[in-house]
């Protein structure tokens, strides 16, 4: 496996940006917060998953926190969201797309980081999922909603799929770059299809 | 004190199973989630307390996370709950009993683990309580309820009692096995009595 | 910079006490919890910010948890609140003042602690803010409210101001004591002015 360092950083920062804008837009949309509240919720959403991932890996202080680039990108994303909020008619759609993007990218980077630190395969896959869903859980809890990962519509499943693909690629010594992109794209596509066609995994509790 | 390793693991895994089934049933009952949501909430409930305990002890990665047996038991518990949900008329009762079981076992194992890592007695007792109530707090917050530990009816008190008994047993060099079982049983009995007879500690704020 | 050890401890314990009373009063006021629930919420509010701060700094076990003085002060604060609840007509005001006091003190101590452990300046400032707002976020989430840090009215801004002042004082090698007091006072004054005159930062989302 080639060194994934700069690839990893790029994907992780793009995911951070996506979640920061998503969190700030959610703040503006759902709770009608002011600029400070929006940027704050954006930063929590963007950095929550990575901080939990790094803590569970024992990487303390968490890179997501100690590396200033994450702070800068997360804060910028929140400010951007505030600047762009004028086109509010498209906000709901943007929130969904950005959330799917962050989910896909963090599922990949979370798994890659865990593997690079020699976590077991099962742990790496779970950490990928935790990185992907952690920020969104924090966001939803903070605005008083049941987290989307529980309300589902195929949310955790595509993240799990991406994490499994990355872990398998690593096990079979495939090149990291194409596997990472393919995994992120598949996660994004499945998630967006689930939203678009209101797909759901079988057996909702409501049937019981 | 004899080596509590395998005793500890057994109690900790049974507690994990109890909380996993409890969390998944709660997901099905309270929020009518699908199978993925139920298993996810089951895993959060089952592993939350142990992960917080290990993080506070500085054991990173947390054993509850890095040891695959916890992951396997937690996931299995969530799936079992989904399979068993047919008998829904008994779900509410099962949720309460499983919660009391997880509470009792984690109060004991949390205290034992902290003592084995040479934490102070007060810290070990608090860590026992944190292990016992942590997963349930996460569960309740995620489904949008005020945590049962705050709504009380003697919830934190039996956990504190069990943790104190274990710490005292350790201080007086009693055999770990009988003390651990006695502490867990007492916690379970007090908790179930509180639920059954709607007992409460004195002085609810509502009187003020 | 003179050794801030005992100054730090004193400010940190006073902040702990303020947040413990605040959290317990909130429990009694908002959710009408019993004494155990009130003390529990008081301890979460008082110790949450410091535990997150220390975890992010990699100081594990967290000092806020391993040093018994924090446990003792936090528990005492919760009990005091329960004893004083008779004068309920003043509770709402007390909650606000104690929250502002805890916010101001923890913004200062969080920044000082991060600087003393050689965190970067940006990290130290953010950690000051995280320490200041962490316990309150936990408190609000646990009682089912959107955290005040998001609902704002200039909440995070004074904390950020205090953290910046402390970091600047440190960078310019000023004496820690007067800078710390000035920073805490300014934070407290801005926060109380915001509450008193219902000030807000510009551009609430509701305008959009």
Coordinates of C-alpha atoms in Angstrom, one line a residue:
Chain A
X1 CA 0.0 0.0 0.0
X2 CA 1.5 3.3 -1.0
X3 CA 1.8 6.0 1.6
X4 CA -1.7 7.4 2.0
X5 CA -0.7 10.4 4.0
X6 CA -1.5 13.3 1.7
X7 CA -4.5 11.4 0.2
X8 CA -5.7 10.8 3.7
X9 CA -5.3 14.4 4.7
X10 CA -7.1 15.7 1.6
X11 CA -10.1 13.3 2.0
X12 CA -10.3 14.0 5.7
X13 CA -10.2 17.8 5.2
X14 CA -12.9 17.7 2.4
X15 CA -15.1 15.6 4.7
X16 CA -14.5 18.1 7.5
X17 CA -15.5 20.9 5.2
X18 CA -18.7 19.1 4.1
X19 CA -19.7 18.4 7.7
X20 CA -18.9 21.9 8.8
X21 CA -21.2 23.5 6.2
X22 CA -23.8 20.8 6.8
X23 CA -23.8 21.4 10.6
X24 CA -24.0 25.2 10.2
X25 CA -26.8 25.0 7.7
X26 CA -28.6 22.6 10.0
X27 CA -28.2 25.1 12.8
X28 CA -29.7 27.8 10.7
X29 CA -32.5 25.6 9.3
X30 CA -33.6 23.6 12.3
X31 CA -33.0 25.8 15.3
X32 CA -32.6 29.2 13.5
X33 CA -29.4 29.9 15.4
X34 CA -27.2 33.0 15.0
X35 CA -23.8 33.1 13.3
X36 CA -21.9 32.0 16.4
X37 CA -24.3 29.1 17.1
X38 CA -24.1 28.1 13.4
X39 CA -20.3 28.1 13.3
X40 CA -20.2 26.3 16.7
X41 CA -22.6 23.5 15.5
X42 CA -20.6 23.3 12.3
X43 CA -17.4 22.7 14.1
X44 CA -18.9 20.1 16.4
X45 CA -20.3 18.3 13.4
X46 CA -17.1 18.5 11.5
X47 CA -14.7 17.5 14.2
X48 CA -16.8 15.2 16.4
X49 CA -16.3 12.0 14.4
X50 CA -12.6 12.4 14.1
X51 CA -12.1 13.3 17.8
X52 CA -14.0 10.2 18.9
X53 CA -12.1 8.1 16.4
X54 CA -8.7 9.4 17.6
X55 CA -9.7 9.0 21.3
X56 CA -10.7 5.4 20.7
X57 CA -7.4 4.8 18.9
X58 CA -5.5 6.4 21.9
X59 CA -4.2 9.2 19.6
X60 CA -4.3 12.0 22.1
X61 CA -4.4 14.9 21.7
X62 CA -6.7 14.0 18.7
X63 CA -5.1 15.0 15.4
X64 CA -8.5 16.4 14.4
X65 CA -8.0 18.8 17.2
X66 CA -4.2 19.4 17.4
X67 CA -3.7 19.9 13.7
X68 CA -4.7 23.5 13.1
X69 CA -5.8 22.7 9.5
X70 CA -8.9 20.9 10.8
X71 CA -9.8 23.8 13.0
X72 CA -9.3 26.3 10.2
X73 CA -11.3 24.2 7.7
X74 CA -14.1 23.6 10.2
X75 CA -14.4 27.2 11.1
X76 CA -14.3 28.3 7.5
X77 CA -17.1 25.9 6.6
X78 CA -19.3 27.3 9.2
X79 CA -18.7 30.8 8.1
X80 CA -19.3 29.8 4.4
X81 CA -22.6 28.3 5.3
X82 CA -23.6 31.5 7.0
X83 CA -22.6 33.5 4.0
X84 CA -24.5 31.3 1.6
X85 CA -27.7 30.9 3.5
X86 CA -29.4 33.4 1.3
X87 CA -30.4 30.7 -1.2
X88 CA -32.4 29.1 1.6
X89 CA -34.7 27.2 -0.8
X90 CA -31.9 24.8 -1.6
X91 CA -30.7 24.4 2.0
X92 CA -32.6 21.2 2.8
X93 CA -31.1 19.5 -0.3
X94 CA -27.6 20.8 0.4
X95 CA -27.8 19.5 4.0
X96 CA -28.6 16.0 2.7
X97 CA -25.9 16.0 0.0
X98 CA -23.2 17.4 2.3
X99 CA -24.1 14.9 5.0
X100 CA -23.7 12.0 2.5
X101 CA -20.4 13.4 1.3
X102 CA -19.0 13.7 4.9
X103 CA -20.3 10.3 5.7
X104 CA -18.6 8.7 2.7
X105 CA -15.3 10.4 3.2
X106 CA -15.0 9.8 6.9
X107 CA -16.0 6.2 6.5
X108 CA -13.0 5.8 4.3
X109 CA -10.5 8.0 6.2
X110 CA -11.6 6.5 9.6
X111 CA -10.9 3.0 8.4
X112 CA -7.6 4.0 6.7
X113 CA -6.4 5.7 9.9
X114 CA -7.3 2.7 12.1
X115 CA -5.5 0.3 9.7
X116 CA -2.4 2.5 9.6
X117 CA -2.3 2.3 13.4
X118 CA -2.5 -1.5 13.3
X119 CA -6.0 -1.8 14.8
X120 CA -7.7 -5.1 14.0
X121 CA -9.8 -5.4 10.9
X122 CA -13.1 -5.5 12.8
X123 CA -12.0 -2.5 14.9
X124 CA -10.9 -0.6 11.8
X125 CA -14.3 -1.1 10.1
X126 CA -16.2 -0.1 13.2
X127 CA -13.9 3.0 13.7
X128 CA -14.6 3.9 10.1
X129 CA -18.3 3.8 10.8
X130 CA -17.9 5.7 14.1
X131 CA -15.9 8.5 12.4
X132 CA -18.6 8.7 9.7
X133 CA -21.6 8.9 12.0
X134 CA -20.1 10.5 15.1
X135 CA -20.3 14.1 14.0
X136 CA -23.9 13.7 12.8
X137 CA -24.9 12.1 16.0
X138 CA -23.5 15.0 18.0
X139 CA -25.2 17.5 15.6
X140 CA -28.6 15.9 15.9
X141 CA -28.4 15.4 19.7
X142 CA -27.4 19.1 20.2
X143 CA -30.4 20.3 18.2
X144 CA -32.7 17.9 20.0
X145 CA -33.4 15.4 17.3
X146 CA -33.1 11.6 17.3
X147 CA -29.9 11.0 15.3
X148 CA -30.3 10.2 11.6
X149 CA -28.1 7.1 12.1
X150 CA -31.0 5.7 14.2
X151 CA -33.8 7.0 12.0
X152 CA -31.8 5.3 9.3
X153 CA -33.0 5.0 5.7
X154 CA -29.8 3.2 4.9
X155 CA -27.4 5.5 6.7
X156 CA -25.1 3.3 8.6
X157 CA -25.2 0.5 6.0
X158 CA -23.4 2.5 3.2
X159 CA -20.8 3.7 5.7
X160 CA -20.2 0.1 6.8
X161 CA -19.9 -1.0 3.1
X162 CA -17.3 1.7 2.4
X163 CA -15.3 0.7 5.6
X164 CA -15.5 -3.0 4.6
X165 CA -14.2 -2.2 1.1
X166 CA -11.3 -0.2 2.4
X167 CA -10.4 -2.9 4.9
X168 CA -10.6 -5.6 2.2
X169 CA -8.5 -3.6 -0.2
X170 CA -5.9 -3.2 2.5
X171 CA -6.0 -7.0 3.3
X172 CA -5.5 -7.9 -0.4
X173 CA -2.8 -5.3 -0.8
X174 CA -4.6 -3.3 -3.4
X175 CA -3.6 0.3 -4.2
X176 CA -5.2 2.6 -1.7
X177 CA -6.1 5.5 -3.9
X178 CA -8.6 3.8 -6.3
X179 CA -10.1 1.6 -3.5
X180 CA -10.6 4.7 -1.3
X181 CA -12.3 6.6 -4.1
X182 CA -14.5 3.6 -5.1
X183 CA -15.5 3.0 -1.6
X184 CA -16.4 6.6 -1.0
X185 CA -18.4 6.8 -4.3
X186 CA -20.3 3.7 -3.5
X187 CA -21.2 4.9 -0.1
X188 CA -22.3 8.2 -1.5
X189 CA -24.3 6.6 -4.3
X190 CA -26.1 4.2 -2.0
X191 CA -26.9 6.9 0.6
X192 CA -28.2 9.3 -2.1
X193 CA -30.3 6.5 -3.7
X194 CA -31.8 5.7 -0.3
X195 CA -32.7 9.4 0.2
X196 CA -34.0 9.8 -3.4
X197 CA -36.1 6.7 -3.5
X198 CA -36.9 6.5 0.2
X199 CA -35.4 3.1 0.4
X200 CA -35.1 1.4 3.7
X201 CA -33.6 -1.8 5.1
X202 CA -36.3 -4.4 5.7
X203 CA -38.1 -5.0 9.0
X204 CA -38.8 -1.6 10.5
X205 CA -39.9 -1.9 14.2
X206 CA -43.1 -0.1 13.2
X207 CA -44.3 -3.3 11.5
X208 CA -44.0 -5.3 14.7
Chain B
X1 CA -7.7 -11.2 46.2
X2 CA -7.7 -14.0 43.6
X3 CA -7.2 -13.2 40.0
X4 CA -10.5 -11.8 38.8
X5 CA -9.7 -12.0 35.1
X6 CA -12.0 -14.6 33.9
X7 CA -14.7 -13.7 36.4
X8 CA -14.4 -10.1 35.4
X9 CA -14.7 -11.0 31.7
X10 CA -17.7 -13.2 32.2
X11 CA -19.6 -10.6 34.2
X12 CA -18.7 -7.8 31.9
X13 CA -19.8 -9.8 28.8
X14 CA -23.1 -10.8 30.4
X15 CA -23.7 -7.1 31.3
X16 CA -22.8 -6.2 27.7
X17 CA -25.4 -8.7 26.4
X18 CA -28.1 -7.4 28.8
X19 CA -27.6 -3.8 27.7
X20 CA -27.4 -4.7 24.0
X21 CA -30.7 -6.5 24.1
X22 CA -32.1 -3.7 26.3
X23 CA -30.9 -0.9 23.9
X24 CA -32.2 -2.7 20.8
X25 CA -35.6 -3.3 22.4
X26 CA -35.8 0.3 23.5
X27 CA -35.1 1.3 19.9
X28 CA -37.9 -0.9 18.7
X29 CA -40.3 0.2 21.4
X30 CA -39.7 3.9 21.8
X31 CA -38.6 5.1 18.4
X32 CA -39.8 2.1 16.3
X33 CA -36.5 1.9 14.6
X34 CA -35.5 -0.6 11.9
X35 CA -33.1 -3.5 12.5
X36 CA -30.0 -1.4 11.8
X37 CA -31.1 1.3 14.1
X38 CA -32.0 -1.2 16.8
X39 CA -28.6 -3.0 16.6
X40 CA -26.8 0.4 16.5
X41 CA -28.6 1.6 19.6
X42 CA -28.0 -1.8 21.3
X43 CA -24.2 -1.5 20.6
X44 CA -24.1 2.1 21.9
X45 CA -26.0 1.1 25.1
X46 CA -23.8 -2.0 25.6
X47 CA -20.4 -0.4 25.0
X48 CA -20.9 3.2 26.1
X49 CA -20.3 2.6 29.8
X50 CA -17.2 0.5 29.3
X51 CA -15.7 2.9 26.8
X52 CA -16.2 5.9 29.1
X53 CA -14.8 3.9 32.0
X54 CA -11.7 2.9 30.0
X55 CA -11.2 6.4 28.7
X56 CA -11.3 7.9 32.2
X57 CA -8.8 5.2 33.3
X58 CA -6.5 6.1 30.4
X59 CA -6.9 2.5 29.0
X60 CA -6.8 3.4 25.3
X61 CA -7.9 1.9 23.0
X62 CA -10.7 0.9 25.4
X63 CA -10.8 -2.8 26.0
X64 CA -14.5 -2.7 25.5
X65 CA -13.7 -1.6 22.0
X66 CA -10.5 -3.4 21.1
X67 CA -11.5 -6.8 22.4
X68 CA -13.6 -8.3 19.6
X69 CA -15.7 -10.3 22.1
X70 CA -17.4 -7.2 23.3
X71 CA -18.2 -6.2 19.7
X72 CA -19.5 -9.7 18.9
X73 CA -21.6 -10.0 22.1
X74 CA -23.0 -6.5 21.6
X75 CA -23.9 -7.0 18.0
X76 CA -25.5 -10.5 18.8
X77 CA -27.6 -9.0 21.6
X78 CA -29.0 -6.4 19.2
X79 CA -29.8 -9.0 16.6
X80 CA -31.4 -11.3 19.3
X81 CA -33.6 -8.5 20.4
X82 CA -34.8 -8.0 16.8
X83 CA -35.6 -11.7 16.5
X84 CA -37.4 -11.8 19.8
X85 CA -39.5 -8.7 19.3
X86 CA -42.6 -10.7 18.4
X87 CA -43.5 -11.1 22.0
X88 CA -43.9 -7.3 22.2
X89 CA -46.4 -7.5 25.1
X90 CA -43.5 -8.4 27.4
X91 CA -41.0 -5.9 25.9
X92 CA -41.5 -3.2 28.5
X93 CA -40.9 -5.6 31.4
X94 CA -37.9 -7.1 29.6
X95 CA -36.4 -3.6 29.1
X96 CA -36.6 -2.9 32.8
X97 CA -35.2 -6.2 33.9
X98 CA -32.3 -6.2 31.4
X99 CA -31.5 -2.6 32.3
X100 CA -31.3 -3.5 36.0
X101 CA -29.1 -6.5 35.2
X102 CA -26.7 -4.5 33.1
X103 CA -26.6 -1.8 35.8
X104 CA -25.7 -4.3 38.5
X105 CA -23.1 -6.1 36.5
X106 CA -21.3 -3.0 35.2
X107 CA -21.3 -1.4 38.7
X108 CA -19.3 -4.4 39.9
X109 CA -17.0 -4.8 36.9
X110 CA -16.4 -1.1 36.6
X111 CA -15.3 -0.9 40.2
X112 CA -13.2 -4.1 39.9
X113 CA -11.4 -2.8 36.8
X114 CA -10.6 0.6 38.4
X115 CA -9.3 -1.1 41.5
X116 CA -7.1 -3.5 39.5
X117 CA -5.6 -0.5 37.8
X118 CA -4.8 1.1 41.2
X119 CA -7.3 3.9 41.0
X120 CA -8.2 5.5 44.4
X121 CA -11.1 4.0 46.2
X122 CA -13.4 7.1 45.6
X123 CA -12.4 7.0 42.0
X124 CA -13.1 3.3 41.7
X125 CA -16.5 3.7 43.2
X126 CA -17.4 6.6 40.9
X127 CA -16.0 4.7 37.9
X128 CA -18.2 1.7 38.8
X129 CA -21.2 4.0 38.8
X130 CA -20.2 5.7 35.6
X131 CA -19.8 2.2 33.9
X132 CA -23.2 1.2 35.1
X133 CA -25.1 4.3 34.1
X134 CA -23.1 5.5 31.0
X135 CA -24.6 3.2 28.4
X136 CA -28.1 4.0 29.6
X137 CA -27.5 7.7 29.5
X138 CA -26.3 7.4 25.9
X139 CA -29.3 5.3 25.0
X140 CA -31.8 7.7 26.5
X141 CA -30.2 10.9 25.1
X142 CA -30.1 9.3 21.6
X143 CA -33.8 8.5 21.7
X144 CA -34.6 12.0 23.0
X145 CA -35.5 11.2 26.6
X146 CA -34.2 12.6 29.9
X147 CA -31.9 9.8 31.1
X148 CA -33.4 7.4 33.6
X149 CA -30.4 8.1 35.9
X150 CA -31.8 11.6 36.4
X151 CA -35.5 10.5 36.5
X152 CA -34.2 8.2 39.2
X153 CA -36.6 6.0 41.2
X154 CA -33.5 4.7 43.0
X155 CA -31.3 4.1 39.9
X156 CA -27.9 5.5 40.8
X157 CA -28.2 4.5 44.5
X158 CA -28.2 0.7 44.0
X159 CA -25.3 1.1 41.6
X160 CA -23.4 3.2 44.2
X161 CA -24.2 0.6 46.8
X162 CA -22.8 -2.3 44.7
X163 CA -19.6 -0.3 43.9
X164 CA -19.1 0.5 47.6
X165 CA -19.5 -3.1 48.5
X166 CA -16.9 -4.2 45.9
X167 CA -14.5 -1.5 47.1
X168 CA -15.0 -2.5 50.7
X169 CA -14.5 -6.1 49.9
X170 CA -11.3 -5.3 48.2
X171 CA -10.1 -3.1 51.0
X172 CA -10.7 -5.9 53.6
X173 CA -9.1 -8.5 51.3
X174 CA -12.2 -10.6 51.0
X175 CA -12.6 -13.1 48.2
X176 CA -13.6 -11.3 45.1
X177 CA -16.1 -13.8 43.7
X178 CA -18.7 -13.9 46.5
X179 CA -18.4 -10.2 47.1
X180 CA -19.0 -9.5 43.4
X181 CA -22.0 -11.7 43.2
X182 CA -23.5 -10.4 46.4
X183 CA -23.0 -6.8 45.3
X184 CA -24.6 -7.4 41.9
X185 CA -27.5 -9.2 43.5
X186 CA -28.2 -6.5 46.0
X187 CA -28.0 -3.8 43.3
X188 CA -30.4 -5.8 41.2
X189 CA -32.8 -6.5 44.0
X190 CA -32.9 -2.9 45.2
X191 CA -33.4 -1.6 41.6
X192 CA -36.2 -4.1 40.9
X193 CA -37.9 -3.3 44.3
X194 CA -37.8 0.3 43.4
X195 CA -39.4 -0.3 40.1
X196 CA -42.0 -2.8 41.5
X197 CA -43.1 -0.7 44.5
X198 CA -42.4 2.7 42.8
X199 CA -40.0 3.6 45.6
X200 CA -38.1 6.8 45.5
X201 CA -35.5 8.6 47.5
X202 CA -36.9 11.3 49.7
X203 CA -37.3 15.0 48.7
X204 CA -38.2 15.1 45.0
X205 CA -37.8 18.6 43.6
X206 CA -41.5 18.6 42.7
X207 CA -42.3 19.0 46.3
X208 CA -40.3 22.3 46.5
Chain C
X1 CA 5.0 33.6 34.1
X2 CA 4.9 32.7 37.8
X3 CA 3.8 29.3 38.8
X4 CA 0.0 29.3 38.4
X5 CA -0.5 26.0 40.3
X6 CA -2.4 27.1 43.3
X7 CA -4.1 30.0 41.5
X8 CA -5.2 27.5 38.9
X9 CA -6.5 25.1 41.4
X10 CA -8.4 27.8 43.3
X11 CA -10.1 29.2 40.2
X12 CA -10.8 25.7 38.9
X13 CA -12.5 24.6 42.1
X14 CA -14.6 27.7 42.4
X15 CA -15.7 27.2 38.8
X16 CA -16.5 23.6 39.7
X17 CA -18.6 24.7 42.7
X18 CA -20.5 27.3 40.6
X19 CA -21.3 24.7 37.9
X20 CA -22.3 22.1 40.5
X21 CA -24.8 24.3 42.2
X22 CA -26.0 25.5 38.8
X23 CA -26.5 22.0 37.4
X24 CA -28.3 20.8 40.5
X25 CA -30.6 23.9 40.6
X26 CA -31.3 23.3 36.9
X27 CA -32.3 19.7 37.7
X28 CA -34.7 20.9 40.4
X29 CA -36.1 23.7 38.3
X30 CA -36.4 22.3 34.8
X31 CA -37.0 18.6 35.4
X32 CA -38.0 18.6 39.0
X33 CA -35.6 15.8 39.8
X34 CA -35.0 14.3 43.3
X35 CA -31.9 14.9 45.4
X36 CA -30.0 12.1 43.7
X37 CA -30.8 13.3 40.2
X38 CA -29.9 16.9 41.2
X39 CA -26.5 16.0 42.7
X40 CA -25.9 13.8 39.6
X41 CA -26.6 16.5 37.2
X42 CA -24.6 18.9 39.3
X43 CA -21.6 16.7 39.1
X44 CA -21.9 16.2 35.4
X45 CA -22.2 19.9 34.8
X46 CA -19.3 20.7 37.1
X47 CA -16.9 18.0 35.9
X48 CA -17.9 17.6 32.2
X49 CA -15.9 20.5 30.8
X50 CA -12.7 19.6 32.7
X51 CA -12.9 15.9 31.8
X52 CA -13.3 16.7 28.1
X53 CA -10.5 19.3 28.3
X54 CA -8.1 16.8 29.9
X55 CA -9.1 14.0 27.5
X56 CA -8.3 16.2 24.5
X57 CA -5.0 17.1 26.1
X58 CA -4.2 13.4 26.6
X59 CA -4.1 13.9 30.4
X60 CA -5.6 10.6 31.4
X61 CA -7.0 9.8 33.9
X62 CA -8.4 13.4 33.8
X63 CA -7.3 15.5 36.8
X64 CA -10.8 16.7 37.2
X65 CA -11.7 13.1 37.9
X66 CA -8.6 11.6 39.6
X67 CA -8.1 14.5 42.0
X68 CA -10.6 13.9 44.9
X69 CA -11.0 17.6 45.6
X70 CA -13.0 18.0 42.4
X71 CA -15.3 15.1 43.3
X72 CA -15.8 16.5 46.8
X73 CA -16.5 20.1 45.6
X74 CA -18.8 18.9 42.9
X75 CA -20.8 16.7 45.2
X76 CA -21.0 19.4 47.9
X77 CA -22.2 21.9 45.4
X78 CA -25.0 19.6 44.4
X79 CA -26.0 19.0 48.0
X80 CA -25.8 22.7 48.8
X81 CA -28.2 23.5 45.9
X82 CA -30.7 20.9 47.3
X83 CA -30.5 22.5 50.7
X84 CA -30.9 26.0 49.4
X85 CA -33.8 25.3 47.0
X86 CA -36.3 26.8 49.4
X87 CA -35.7 30.3 48.1
X88 CA -37.0 29.1 44.7
X89 CA -38.2 32.5 43.6
X90 CA -34.5 33.4 43.1
X91 CA -33.5 30.2 41.5
X92 CA -33.7 31.3 37.9
X93 CA -31.5 34.3 38.5
X94 CA -29.0 32.2 40.5
X95 CA -28.8 29.6 37.7
X96 CA -27.9 32.4 35.2
X97 CA -25.3 34.0 37.5
X98 CA -23.6 30.7 38.5
X99 CA -23.5 29.6 34.9
X100 CA -21.8 32.9 33.9
X101 CA -19.3 32.5 36.8
X102 CA -18.4 28.9 35.8
X103 CA -18.1 29.9 32.2
X104 CA -15.7 32.7 33.0
X105 CA -13.5 30.7 35.4
X106 CA -13.3 27.6 33.2
X107 CA -12.5 29.7 30.1
X108 CA -9.5 31.0 32.0
X109 CA -8.4 27.8 33.7
X110 CA -8.9 25.7 30.5
X111 CA -6.6 28.0 28.5
X112 CA -4.0 28.1 31.3
X113 CA -3.9 24.4 31.6
X114 CA -3.5 23.9 27.8
X115 CA -0.7 26.5 27.7
X116 CA 1.0 24.9 30.7
X117 CA 1.1 21.6 28.7
X118 CA 2.5 23.3 25.6
X119 CA -0.5 23.1 23.4
X120 CA -0.5 25.5 20.5
X121 CA -2.1 28.9 21.0
X122 CA -5.1 28.2 18.8
X123 CA -5.6 24.8 20.6
X124 CA -5.3 26.5 24.0
X125 CA -7.9 29.0 23.2
X126 CA -10.3 26.4 21.8
X127 CA -9.7 24.2 24.9
X128 CA -10.5 27.1 27.1
X129 CA -13.8 27.5 25.3
X130 CA -14.4 23.8 25.4
X131 CA -13.8 23.7 29.1
X132 CA -16.1 26.6 29.6
X133 CA -19.0 25.4 27.6
X134 CA -18.6 21.6 27.9
X135 CA -20.3 21.1 31.3
X136 CA -23.3 23.3 30.2
X137 CA -23.7 21.4 27.0
X138 CA -23.9 18.1 28.9
X139 CA -26.3 19.6 31.4
X140 CA -28.7 20.9 28.7
X141 CA -28.6 17.8 26.6
X142 CA -29.3 15.6 29.6
X143 CA -32.4 17.6 30.5
X144 CA -33.5 17.6 26.8
X145 CA -32.8 21.2 25.9
X146 CA -30.9 22.7 23.0
X147 CA -27.6 23.8 24.7
X148 CA -27.4 27.4 25.7
X149 CA -24.1 27.7 23.7
X150 CA -26.1 27.2 20.6
X151 CA -29.1 29.3 21.7
X152 CA -26.4 31.9 22.4
X153 CA -27.1 35.5 23.4
X154 CA -23.4 36.0 23.5
X155 CA -22.4 32.9 25.3
X156 CA -19.4 31.5 23.5
X157 CA -18.1 34.9 22.5
X158 CA -17.2 36.1 26.1
X159 CA -15.6 32.7 26.7
X160 CA -13.5 33.1 23.6
X161 CA -12.6 36.6 24.6
X162 CA -11.3 35.4 28.0
X163 CA -9.4 32.6 26.5
X164 CA -7.8 35.0 24.0
X165 CA -6.8 37.4 26.7
X166 CA -5.2 34.7 28.7
X167 CA -3.3 33.4 25.7
X168 CA -2.1 36.9 24.8
X169 CA -1.1 37.6 28.3
X170 CA 1.0 34.4 28.2
X171 CA 2.5 35.2 24.9
X172 CA 3.6 38.7 26.1
X173 CA 4.9 37.2 29.4
X174 CA 2.5 39.2 31.5
X175 CA 1.9 38.1 35.1
X176 CA -0.7 35.4 35.1
X177 CA -2.6 36.4 38.2
X178 CA -3.9 39.8 37.1
X179 CA -4.5 38.7 33.5
X180 CA -6.5 35.7 34.7
X181 CA -8.7 37.8 37.0
X182 CA -9.2 40.5 34.3
X183 CA -10.1 37.9 31.7
X184 CA -12.6 36.2 34.0
X185 CA -14.2 39.5 35.0
X186 CA -14.5 40.7 31.4
X187 CA -16.1 37.4 30.4
X188 CA -18.5 37.5 33.3
X189 CA -19.4 41.2 32.7
X190 CA -20.1 40.6 28.9
X191 CA -22.1 37.5 29.6
X192 CA -24.2 39.2 32.3
X193 CA -24.7 42.3 30.2
X194 CA -25.9 40.0 27.3
X195 CA -28.5 38.4 29.6
X196 CA -29.5 41.7 31.2
X197 CA -30.0 43.7 28.0
X198 CA -30.9 40.7 25.8
X199 CA -28.0 41.5 23.6
X200 CA -27.2 39.2 20.7
X201 CA -24.5 38.9 18.0
X202 CA -25.8 40.2 14.7
X203 CA -27.4 38.1 12.0
X204 CA -29.6 35.5 13.7
X205 CA -30.7 32.7 11.3
X206 CA -34.3 33.7 11.9
X207 CA -33.8 36.8 9.8
X208 CA -32.8 34.7 6.8

